[in-house]
Amino acid sequence: MSVLLTATCAVPAAGAVVTAALPAGTTEARRRTAKTAALGFSAATLALAGAVAVRFDPEGARYQLTESYSWIRSFGITFSLGVDGIGAVLALLTAVLVPVVLLASWHDADPAAPAPASAPEGTFENRRRTQGFFALVLAVEAMVIVSFYATDVFVFYVFFEAMLIPMYFLIGGFGDRAGGPESDRQRSYAAVKFLLYNLLGGLVMLAAVIGLYVVAQDQGLATFDLPTLTGAVADGRLQFSGPAEKALFLGFFFAFAVKAPLWPLHTWLPNAMGEATAGTAVLITAVVDKVGTFAMLRFCLGLFPDASKTFAPAILVLSVIGIIYGALLAIGQKDIKRLVAYASISHFGFIIMGIFALTSQGQSGATLYMVNHGISTAAWMLVAGFLISRRGSRLIADYGGVQKVAPVLAGTFLIGGLATLSLPGLAPFVSEFLVLVGTFTRYPAVGIVATLGIVLAALYALLLYQRTMTGPVKEGVSGITDLKARELAVVAPLVALTVLLGVYPKPLTDLVNPSVNATLSQIHQTDPAPAHPVADHGTAQDGTARSGGEHK
């Protein structure tokens, strides 16, 4: 039995413990030790996650590199891990982004002022203690990766909820320093709102998890093992009554829709992203929130296929509302980070629409969208964070003419914005195109309305660039410096991936397509036949042969 998946999950967890245990202090040398240790553990995790993706065989079994360890035998709970193509890709995305976040956040947890000479060592500004910040980031990484690899429903639930705790402290304890005098109060509000929303979703899901076990136990399947349960659903050994399946589906879906987030359960996201540091904001929208959309594919569709098809039209309506609503509110924002947050709400609408279009193009596009949105939004948000840290303000009105004093910063910010509006040649275009095509083939009206989101995305992305980067240099902007070597090292790989996956997405599609096809097969769903099939060679659509352009 391979232990590669366990190692990939254990390394960041061990890194969190080691980093947190390093001697506390206010000296730069001690802070640098904690930062370097965390970065080293995240790099090792990236190597392991890359090895998992490389070893995954798209032509092989649905779940590969499986591991299982007995945990709570009386309830059939095992610590079971296994990876499919979608999980492999999203775990790799997480492993790519965490070192980038750590490097971008290199000074985010430094003390705001030098320690007084009389301050006892290790007690000054504990709230911003470097070891704590970097350890919490690694803890989030470990829990997210376990969620992508878990093949036991109960294990998934535990880590789905556990990741809320380090995220709560990252938002509430290490927030944005550009928030003004009300910053501490607003940050605490954002952290509590994030926690309460997601805990509510988790409590509803817990009831559904218990209900699933009770129903399965009554039919001789006293287990939480996901492949066993989905296989039993597919071959009829596990059957739900109509109301029971709908109730269980809604219990799972509600929790995932809060985390994703889907309109109208989205209101915690702008607060959390606005008050968090730029690095933490990337963790929220590019890493943690992806667990929600991933779980819709793995659990909602796999365990409750009939309910998924029943609720799909309603979910598509909510998705389209989210697309338009998020984009419109992004256009009207005065705060740069909140604009990015509302843009993400719009993008998550596209992802969820692709999932519940129940077509191969839609679901492949949705999976690619998770990856591409993570990369492009990380680039956009981190460059915005660099800009905000220089000027000390999140307000769009405080900027203007930045491209004249910091051209590289402005250029990378433009690339992030163009990726957000899905410019052809950049990664998000491929995924958004697939989502729209997949949706249109089954729900043409929904696909048509959703295209309005593309137009609105161009408005909020280009208007933000115009207002902040062009025009005369405003007071307070002239002192802004261009990107430094560390910041270039953060942005360069994200820009490179955005371009590479925009022109050559095949490595990702090869990994995810077999898992998408397996999901559609589980729910007995096929792609709609073309309304007007193309005639075969020399054959008219009415079946008669043609020769020389005439009927014989």
Coordinates of C-alpha atoms in Angstrom, one line a residue:
M1 CA 0.0 0.0 0.0
S2 CA 1.4 3.4 -1.0
V3 CA 1.7 6.1 1.6
L4 CA 2.2 8.9 -0.8
L5 CA -1.2 10.5 -0.1
T6 CA -0.6 10.3 3.7
A7 CA 2.8 11.9 3.3
T8 CA 1.4 14.7 1.1
C9 CA -1.1 15.5 3.9
A10 CA 1.3 15.0 6.8
V11 CA 4.2 17.2 5.6
P12 CA 2.3 20.5 5.9
A13 CA 0.7 19.4 9.1
A14 CA 4.2 18.6 10.5
G15 CA 5.4 21.9 9.2
A16 CA 2.6 23.7 11.1
V17 CA 3.7 22.1 14.3
V18 CA 7.4 22.7 13.8
T19 CA 6.9 26.3 12.8
A20 CA 4.6 27.0 15.7
A21 CA 7.1 25.4 18.1
L22 CA 10.0 27.5 17.0
P23 CA 11.3 29.9 19.7
A24 CA 9.2 33.1 19.8
G25 CA 10.9 36.4 19.7
T26 CA 11.0 39.9 18.2
T27 CA 14.3 39.6 16.4
E28 CA 14.4 39.5 12.6
A29 CA 16.6 36.3 12.7
R30 CA 14.0 34.3 14.6
R31 CA 11.2 35.5 12.3
R32 CA 13.3 34.6 9.3
T33 CA 13.8 31.1 10.7
A34 CA 10.1 30.6 11.0
K35 CA 9.4 31.9 7.5
T36 CA 12.1 29.8 5.9
A37 CA 11.0 26.6 7.7
A38 CA 7.4 27.1 6.6
L39 CA 8.4 27.8 3.0
G40 CA 10.6 24.7 3.0
F41 CA 7.7 22.5 4.2
S42 CA 5.4 24.0 1.6
A43 CA 8.0 23.3 -1.1
A44 CA 8.2 19.7 0.0
T45 CA 4.4 19.5 -0.1
L46 CA 4.4 20.8 -3.6
A47 CA 6.9 18.1 -4.7
L48 CA 4.7 15.4 -3.2
A49 CA 1.5 16.7 -4.7
G50 CA 3.3 16.9 -8.0
A51 CA 4.3 13.3 -7.6
V52 CA 0.7 12.3 -6.9
A53 CA -0.4 14.1 -10.1
V54 CA 2.3 12.4 -12.2
R55 CA 1.6 8.9 -10.8
F56 CA -2.1 9.2 -11.4
D57 CA -3.1 7.2 -14.5
P58 CA -6.1 8.7 -16.3
E59 CA -6.8 5.3 -17.9
G60 CA -6.7 3.5 -14.5
A61 CA -9.2 3.0 -11.7
R62 CA -11.4 5.9 -10.5
Y63 CA -9.5 6.2 -7.2
Q64 CA -5.8 5.5 -7.1
L65 CA -3.0 5.4 -4.6
T66 CA -5.6 4.3 -2.0
E67 CA -4.8 4.0 1.7
S68 CA -7.1 2.9 4.5
Y69 CA -6.5 2.9 8.3
S70 CA -9.0 1.8 10.8
W71 CA -10.3 4.6 13.0
I72 CA -13.7 4.1 14.6
R73 CA -14.6 0.5 13.8
S74 CA -18.0 0.5 15.5
F75 CA -19.3 3.0 13.0
G76 CA -17.4 1.8 10.0
I77 CA -15.2 4.9 9.9
T78 CA -11.7 4.6 8.4
F79 CA -9.1 7.2 7.6
S80 CA -9.3 6.4 3.9
L81 CA -7.5 8.3 1.2
G82 CA -7.7 8.0 -2.6
V83 CA -7.2 10.4 -5.5
D84 CA -9.2 10.9 -8.7
G85 CA -8.2 13.3 -11.5
I86 CA -10.2 16.2 -10.0
G87 CA -8.7 15.7 -6.5
A88 CA -5.2 15.4 -7.9
V89 CA -5.5 18.6 -9.9
L90 CA -7.0 20.7 -7.0
A91 CA -4.5 19.3 -4.4
L92 CA -1.7 20.4 -6.8
L93 CA -3.3 23.8 -7.2
T94 CA -3.3 24.1 -3.4
A95 CA 0.3 23.0 -3.2
V96 CA 1.3 25.5 -5.9
L97 CA -0.5 28.5 -4.2
V98 CA 0.6 28.0 -0.6
P99 CA 4.4 28.7 -1.2
V100 CA 3.3 31.7 -3.3
V101 CA 1.1 33.0 -0.5
L102 CA 3.9 32.5 2.1
L103 CA 6.4 34.4 -0.1
A104 CA 3.8 37.2 -0.7
S105 CA 3.0 37.4 3.0
W106 CA 6.7 37.5 4.1
H107 CA 6.3 40.6 6.2
D108 CA 2.5 40.5 6.8
A109 CA 3.0 39.0 10.3
D110 CA 5.9 41.2 11.3
P111 CA 5.4 43.5 14.3
A112 CA 3.9 46.8 13.3
A113 CA 6.5 48.6 15.3
P114 CA 9.9 47.7 16.8
A115 CA 9.7 46.1 20.2
P116 CA 10.4 48.3 23.2
A117 CA 13.7 47.5 24.9
S118 CA 11.9 46.7 28.1
A119 CA 9.4 44.3 26.5
P120 CA 9.8 40.7 27.7
E121 CA 11.1 38.4 24.9
G122 CA 8.3 36.6 23.1
T123 CA 5.4 38.7 24.5
F124 CA 5.4 41.7 22.3
E125 CA 2.7 41.8 19.6
N126 CA 1.8 38.1 20.0
R127 CA -1.3 38.7 18.0
R128 CA 0.9 39.2 14.9
R129 CA 3.5 36.6 15.9
T130 CA 5.2 35.4 12.8
Q131 CA 5.4 31.7 13.9
G132 CA 1.6 31.7 14.4
F133 CA 0.7 33.2 11.0
F134 CA 2.9 30.8 9.0
A135 CA 1.9 27.8 11.0
L136 CA -1.8 28.6 10.5
V137 CA -1.3 28.8 6.7
L138 CA 0.4 25.3 6.7
A139 CA -2.4 23.9 8.9
V140 CA -5.0 25.2 6.3
E141 CA -3.0 23.6 3.5
A142 CA -2.9 20.2 5.3
M143 CA -6.6 20.2 6.0
V144 CA -7.6 21.2 2.4
I145 CA -5.4 18.5 0.9
V146 CA -6.9 15.9 3.2
S147 CA -10.4 17.1 2.0
F148 CA -9.4 16.6 -1.7
Y149 CA -8.0 13.1 -1.0
A150 CA -10.5 11.8 1.6
T151 CA -12.7 8.9 0.5
D152 CA -14.5 8.5 3.8
V153 CA -17.5 10.8 4.2
F154 CA -16.9 11.3 7.9
V155 CA -13.2 12.0 7.5
F156 CA -14.1 14.6 4.8
Y157 CA -16.6 16.2 7.1
V158 CA -14.1 16.5 10.0
F159 CA -11.5 18.3 7.9
F160 CA -14.1 20.3 6.0
E161 CA -15.1 21.8 9.3
A162 CA -11.6 21.8 11.0
M163 CA -10.1 24.1 8.4
L164 CA -12.5 26.9 9.7
I165 CA -10.5 27.3 12.9
P166 CA -7.1 28.3 11.4
M167 CA -8.9 30.4 8.8
Y168 CA -10.8 32.2 11.6
F169 CA -7.5 33.2 13.3
L170 CA -5.9 34.2 10.0
I171 CA -8.8 36.6 9.3
G172 CA -9.3 37.9 12.8
G173 CA -5.7 37.9 14.1
F174 CA -3.7 38.9 11.1
G175 CA -5.9 41.3 9.1
D176 CA -5.1 44.0 6.6
R177 CA -3.3 47.0 8.1
A178 CA -4.8 49.4 5.6
G179 CA -8.2 49.2 7.0
G180 CA -8.2 52.5 9.0
P181 CA -9.1 53.1 12.7
E182 CA -12.0 50.8 12.6
S183 CA -9.9 48.0 11.3
D184 CA -9.8 45.8 14.4
R185 CA -13.6 45.9 14.9
Q186 CA -14.3 45.2 11.2
R187 CA -11.7 42.4 11.2
S188 CA -13.3 40.7 14.2
Y189 CA -16.8 41.1 12.6
A190 CA -15.5 39.6 9.4
A191 CA -13.9 36.6 11.1
V192 CA -17.0 35.9 13.3
K193 CA -19.3 36.2 10.3
F194 CA -17.1 33.8 8.3
L195 CA -17.1 31.3 11.2
L196 CA -20.8 31.4 11.9
Y197 CA -21.9 31.1 8.3
N198 CA -19.7 28.1 7.7
L199 CA -20.4 26.5 11.1
L200 CA -24.1 26.7 10.3
G201 CA -23.5 25.0 7.0
G202 CA -21.4 22.4 8.7
L203 CA -24.1 21.6 11.3
V204 CA -26.7 21.1 8.6
M205 CA -24.2 18.8 6.8
L206 CA -23.6 16.8 10.0
A207 CA -27.3 16.0 10.2
A208 CA -27.2 14.9 6.6
V209 CA -24.1 12.8 7.2
I210 CA -25.8 11.0 10.1
G211 CA -29.0 10.6 8.0
L212 CA -26.9 9.0 5.2
Y213 CA -25.4 6.5 7.7
V214 CA -28.7 5.6 9.2
V215 CA -30.3 5.0 5.7
A216 CA -27.2 3.0 4.6
Q217 CA -27.1 0.9 7.8
D218 CA -30.8 0.0 7.4
Q219 CA -29.8 -1.5 4.0
G220 CA -26.8 -3.4 5.3
L221 CA -24.1 -0.9 4.5
A222 CA -22.9 0.4 7.9
T223 CA -20.0 2.4 6.4
F224 CA -18.9 5.9 5.5
D225 CA -16.7 4.6 2.6
L226 CA -17.5 6.8 -0.4
P227 CA -16.6 4.4 -3.2
T228 CA -18.7 1.7 -1.5
L229 CA -21.7 4.0 -1.0
T230 CA -21.6 5.5 -4.5
G231 CA -21.2 2.1 -6.0
A232 CA -24.2 0.8 -4.1
V233 CA -26.2 3.8 -5.3
A234 CA -25.2 3.2 -8.9
D235 CA -26.2 -0.5 -8.8
G236 CA -29.3 -0.2 -6.7
R237 CA -28.1 -1.8 -3.5
L238 CA -28.5 1.6 -1.7
Q239 CA -31.8 3.2 -2.4
F240 CA -33.4 6.4 -0.9
S241 CA -37.0 7.3 -0.8
G242 CA -37.7 10.5 -2.8
P243 CA -38.1 12.8 0.2
A244 CA -35.1 11.3 2.0
E245 CA -32.8 11.7 -0.9
K246 CA -33.9 15.3 -1.5
A247 CA -33.4 16.2 2.2
L248 CA -30.0 14.6 2.4
F249 CA -28.9 16.3 -0.9
L250 CA -30.0 19.7 0.4
G251 CA -28.1 19.1 3.7
F252 CA -24.9 18.4 1.8
F253 CA -25.4 21.1 -0.8
F254 CA -26.3 23.8 1.7
A255 CA -22.9 23.4 3.4
F256 CA -21.0 23.4 0.1
A257 CA -23.0 26.3 -1.2
V258 CA -22.0 28.4 1.9
K259 CA -18.3 27.5 1.5
A260 CA -18.3 28.0 -2.3
P261 CA -20.0 30.6 -1.9
L262 CA -23.3 30.6 -3.9
W263 CA -25.7 33.5 -3.9
P264 CA -27.5 34.2 -1.5
L265 CA -25.2 32.5 1.0
H266 CA -22.2 34.6 -0.1
T267 CA -22.3 37.6 2.2
W268 CA -19.5 36.5 4.4
L269 CA -16.9 36.5 1.5
P270 CA -16.6 40.3 0.8
N271 CA -16.1 41.0 4.5
A272 CA -13.6 38.2 5.0
M273 CA -11.5 39.0 1.8
G274 CA -11.7 42.8 2.5
E275 CA -10.4 42.6 6.0
A276 CA -7.8 39.8 5.6
T277 CA -4.3 40.2 4.3
A278 CA -3.9 39.7 0.6
G279 CA -2.3 36.3 1.2
T280 CA -5.2 35.1 3.4
A281 CA -7.7 36.4 0.9
V282 CA -6.1 34.2 -1.7
L283 CA -6.3 31.2 0.7
I284 CA -10.0 31.9 1.1
T285 CA -11.1 32.3 -2.5
A286 CA -8.5 30.2 -4.4
V287 CA -8.0 27.3 -1.9
V288 CA -10.6 26.9 0.8
D289 CA -13.7 27.8 -1.3
K290 CA -12.7 25.3 -3.9
V291 CA -13.4 22.5 -1.4
G292 CA -17.1 23.5 -1.6
T293 CA -17.4 23.2 -5.4
F294 CA -15.2 20.1 -5.5
A295 CA -17.5 18.5 -2.9
M296 CA -20.6 19.2 -5.1
L297 CA -19.1 17.0 -7.8
R298 CA -17.9 14.3 -5.5
F299 CA -20.6 14.0 -2.9
C300 CA -23.8 15.6 -4.2
L301 CA -23.8 14.1 -7.6
G302 CA -22.2 10.8 -6.6
L303 CA -24.5 10.0 -3.6
F304 CA -27.7 11.6 -4.7
P305 CA -28.0 11.5 -8.5
D306 CA -31.8 11.7 -8.7
A307 CA -32.0 14.7 -6.3
S308 CA -29.1 16.4 -8.2
K309 CA -31.1 16.2 -11.4
T310 CA -34.3 17.4 -9.7
F311 CA -32.6 20.5 -8.2
A312 CA -30.3 21.3 -11.1
P313 CA -32.6 23.8 -12.7
A314 CA -33.1 25.7 -9.5
I315 CA -29.4 25.7 -8.8
L316 CA -28.7 27.0 -12.3
V317 CA -31.0 29.9 -11.6
L318 CA -29.1 30.7 -8.4
S319 CA -25.8 30.4 -10.3
V320 CA -26.9 32.9 -13.0
I321 CA -28.1 35.3 -10.4
G322 CA -24.8 35.0 -8.6
I323 CA -22.9 35.6 -11.9
I324 CA -24.8 38.8 -12.7
Y325 CA -25.2 40.0 -9.1
G326 CA -21.5 39.6 -8.3
A327 CA -20.4 41.3 -11.4
L328 CA -22.7 44.3 -10.9
L329 CA -21.6 44.8 -7.3
A330 CA -18.0 44.5 -8.4
I331 CA -18.5 47.4 -10.8
G332 CA -19.9 49.6 -8.0
Q333 CA -17.2 48.9 -5.4
K334 CA -14.9 51.6 -4.0
D335 CA -12.6 49.1 -2.2
I336 CA -10.1 47.2 -4.4
K337 CA -10.2 44.0 -2.3
R338 CA -14.0 43.9 -2.1
L339 CA -14.2 44.3 -5.9
V340 CA -12.0 41.2 -6.3
A341 CA -14.3 39.4 -3.7
Y342 CA -17.5 40.2 -5.7
A343 CA -15.8 39.2 -8.9
S344 CA -15.0 35.9 -7.3
I345 CA -18.7 35.4 -6.4
S346 CA -19.5 35.9 -10.1
H347 CA -16.9 33.4 -11.1
F348 CA -18.2 30.8 -8.6
G349 CA -21.5 31.2 -10.2
F350 CA -19.9 30.0 -13.5
I351 CA -18.3 27.1 -11.7
I352 CA -21.5 25.9 -10.1
M353 CA -23.4 26.4 -13.3
G354 CA -21.0 24.2 -15.1
I355 CA -21.3 21.4 -12.5
F356 CA -25.1 21.3 -12.6
A357 CA -25.4 21.7 -16.3
L358 CA -24.7 17.9 -16.1
T359 CA -22.7 17.8 -19.3
S360 CA -19.2 16.6 -19.9
Q361 CA -18.1 20.0 -21.3
G362 CA -19.8 21.9 -18.4
Q363 CA -18.2 19.7 -15.7
S364 CA -14.7 19.7 -17.3
G365 CA -15.0 23.4 -17.7
A366 CA -16.0 23.8 -14.1
T367 CA -13.1 21.8 -12.9
L368 CA -10.7 23.8 -15.0
Y369 CA -12.4 27.0 -13.8
M370 CA -11.5 26.0 -10.2
V371 CA -7.9 25.8 -11.2
N372 CA -7.7 28.8 -13.5
H373 CA -9.7 31.0 -11.2
G374 CA -7.4 30.1 -8.3
I375 CA -4.3 31.1 -10.4
S376 CA -5.6 34.2 -12.0
T377 CA -7.3 35.6 -8.9
A378 CA -4.2 34.9 -6.8
A379 CA -2.2 37.0 -9.2
W380 CA -4.7 39.8 -9.3
M381 CA -5.2 39.9 -5.5
L382 CA -1.6 39.6 -4.6
V383 CA -0.5 42.4 -6.9
A384 CA -3.4 44.5 -5.4
G385 CA -2.0 43.6 -2.0
F386 CA 1.5 44.9 -3.0
L387 CA -0.1 48.1 -4.3
I388 CA -2.2 48.6 -1.1
S389 CA 0.8 48.0 1.2
R390 CA 2.7 50.8 -0.6
R391 CA -0.1 53.4 -0.5
G392 CA -1.7 52.3 2.7
S393 CA -5.3 52.5 1.3
R394 CA -7.7 50.1 -0.3
L395 CA -9.8 52.9 -1.8
I396 CA -9.8 53.0 -5.6
A397 CA -10.2 56.8 -5.5
D398 CA -6.8 57.2 -3.8
Y399 CA -5.0 55.8 -6.8
G400 CA -4.2 57.1 -10.3
G401 CA -1.3 57.1 -12.6
V402 CA 0.4 54.1 -11.0
Q403 CA 1.7 52.8 -14.4
K404 CA 3.9 55.9 -14.7
V405 CA 5.7 55.2 -11.4
A406 CA 5.5 51.4 -11.2
P407 CA 5.1 50.0 -14.7
V408 CA 5.9 46.4 -13.9
L409 CA 3.3 46.4 -11.0
A410 CA 0.8 48.0 -13.4
G411 CA 1.5 45.5 -16.1
T412 CA 1.1 42.4 -13.9
F413 CA -2.1 44.0 -12.4
L414 CA -3.4 44.3 -16.0
I415 CA -2.6 40.7 -16.8
G416 CA -4.6 39.6 -13.7
G417 CA -7.5 41.8 -14.7
L418 CA -7.5 40.5 -18.3
A419 CA -7.4 36.9 -17.0
T420 CA -10.4 37.7 -14.8
L421 CA -12.4 38.9 -17.8
S422 CA -11.4 35.7 -19.6
L423 CA -9.4 37.2 -22.4
P424 CA -8.7 34.5 -25.2
G425 CA -5.2 33.2 -24.8
L426 CA -5.4 33.3 -21.0
A427 CA -6.4 30.3 -18.8
P428 CA -9.8 31.4 -17.6
F429 CA -11.1 31.7 -21.2
V430 CA -10.8 28.0 -21.8
S431 CA -12.8 27.0 -18.8
E432 CA -15.4 29.7 -19.2
F433 CA -16.0 28.8 -22.8
L434 CA -16.4 25.1 -21.9
V435 CA -18.9 26.0 -19.1
L436 CA -21.0 28.1 -21.4
V437 CA -21.0 25.6 -24.2
G438 CA -21.8 22.8 -21.8
T439 CA -24.7 24.8 -20.3
F440 CA -26.0 26.0 -23.6
T441 CA -26.4 22.4 -25.0
R442 CA -28.8 21.5 -22.2
Y443 CA -30.2 24.8 -20.9
P444 CA -29.8 27.4 -23.8
A445 CA -31.7 30.2 -22.0
V446 CA -29.4 29.9 -18.9
G447 CA -26.3 29.9 -21.1
I448 CA -27.4 33.0 -23.0
V449 CA -28.2 35.0 -19.8
A450 CA -24.9 33.9 -18.2
T451 CA -22.9 35.4 -21.1
L452 CA -23.9 38.8 -19.8
G453 CA -21.4 38.1 -17.0
I454 CA -18.6 38.2 -19.5
V455 CA -19.5 41.8 -20.6
L456 CA -19.8 42.9 -17.0
A457 CA -16.4 41.3 -16.1
A458 CA -14.8 43.5 -18.8
L459 CA -16.4 46.5 -17.2
Y460 CA -15.2 45.9 -13.6
A461 CA -11.7 44.7 -14.6
L462 CA -10.9 47.5 -17.1
L463 CA -12.6 50.3 -15.1
L464 CA -10.5 49.3 -12.1
Y465 CA -7.3 49.4 -14.2
Q466 CA -8.3 52.7 -15.7
R467 CA -9.0 54.4 -12.4
T468 CA -6.0 53.1 -10.5
M469 CA -3.2 52.8 -13.1
T470 CA -3.9 55.5 -15.8
G471 CA -4.3 59.2 -15.8
P472 CA -2.3 61.8 -13.9
V473 CA -0.2 60.7 -10.9
K474 CA -2.3 61.4 -7.8
E475 CA -0.9 62.8 -4.6
G476 CA 0.6 59.9 -2.5
V477 CA 1.1 57.7 -5.6
S478 CA 4.4 59.3 -6.7
G479 CA 6.2 57.5 -3.9
I480 CA 5.0 54.0 -4.9
T481 CA 7.9 51.8 -5.9
D482 CA 7.9 49.0 -8.5
L483 CA 7.8 45.3 -7.7
K484 CA 10.9 44.0 -5.9
A485 CA 12.7 40.7 -6.5
R486 CA 10.6 38.7 -3.9
E487 CA 7.4 40.1 -5.3
L488 CA 8.4 39.3 -8.9
A489 CA 9.1 35.7 -7.7
V490 CA 5.5 35.6 -6.4
V491 CA 3.9 37.0 -9.5
A492 CA 6.0 35.5 -12.3
P493 CA 4.9 31.8 -11.9
L494 CA 1.3 32.8 -11.7
V495 CA 1.5 34.8 -14.9
A496 CA 3.4 32.0 -16.6
L497 CA 0.7 29.4 -15.6
T498 CA -2.1 31.8 -16.7
V499 CA -0.6 32.0 -20.2
L500 CA 0.5 28.4 -20.4
L501 CA -2.8 26.9 -19.4
G502 CA -4.5 29.4 -21.7
V503 CA -2.8 28.0 -24.8
Y504 CA -2.2 24.4 -23.7
P505 CA -4.7 23.1 -21.2
K506 CA -4.4 19.5 -22.3
P507 CA -2.4 18.2 -19.3
L508 CA -5.3 19.3 -17.0
T509 CA -8.1 18.1 -19.3
D510 CA -6.4 14.7 -19.6
L511 CA -6.5 14.3 -15.9
V512 CA -10.0 15.5 -15.1
N513 CA -12.0 14.2 -18.1
P514 CA -12.1 10.5 -17.0
S515 CA -13.3 11.6 -13.5
V516 CA -16.0 13.8 -15.1
N517 CA -17.1 11.0 -17.4
A518 CA -17.3 8.6 -14.4
T519 CA -19.4 11.1 -12.5
L520 CA -21.8 11.5 -15.4
S521 CA -22.0 7.7 -15.7
Q522 CA -22.8 7.4 -12.0
I523 CA -25.8 9.7 -12.4
H524 CA -26.9 8.0 -15.7
Q525 CA -26.5 11.2 -17.6
T526 CA -25.3 11.7 -21.1
D527 CA -24.6 14.8 -23.2
P528 CA -27.5 16.0 -25.2
A529 CA -27.5 15.0 -28.9
P530 CA -27.0 17.9 -31.3
A531 CA -30.3 19.4 -32.5
H532 CA -29.0 19.4 -36.1
P533 CA -26.5 16.6 -36.6
V534 CA -24.0 17.0 -39.4
A535 CA -24.6 14.6 -42.3
D536 CA -22.1 11.8 -42.8
H537 CA -19.9 11.6 -45.9
G538 CA -22.0 12.0 -49.0
T539 CA -25.3 11.4 -47.0
A540 CA -28.1 13.9 -46.6
Q541 CA -29.7 14.4 -43.2
D542 CA -32.8 12.5 -44.5
G543 CA -30.6 9.5 -45.1
T544 CA -30.6 9.7 -48.9
A545 CA -27.4 9.5 -50.8
R546 CA -26.0 12.5 -52.7
S547 CA -23.8 12.4 -55.8
G548 CA -22.6 15.4 -57.8
G549 CA -24.9 17.6 -55.6
E550 CA -28.1 15.8 -56.8
H551 CA -30.3 13.0 -55.4
K552 CA -30.1 9.7 -57.1

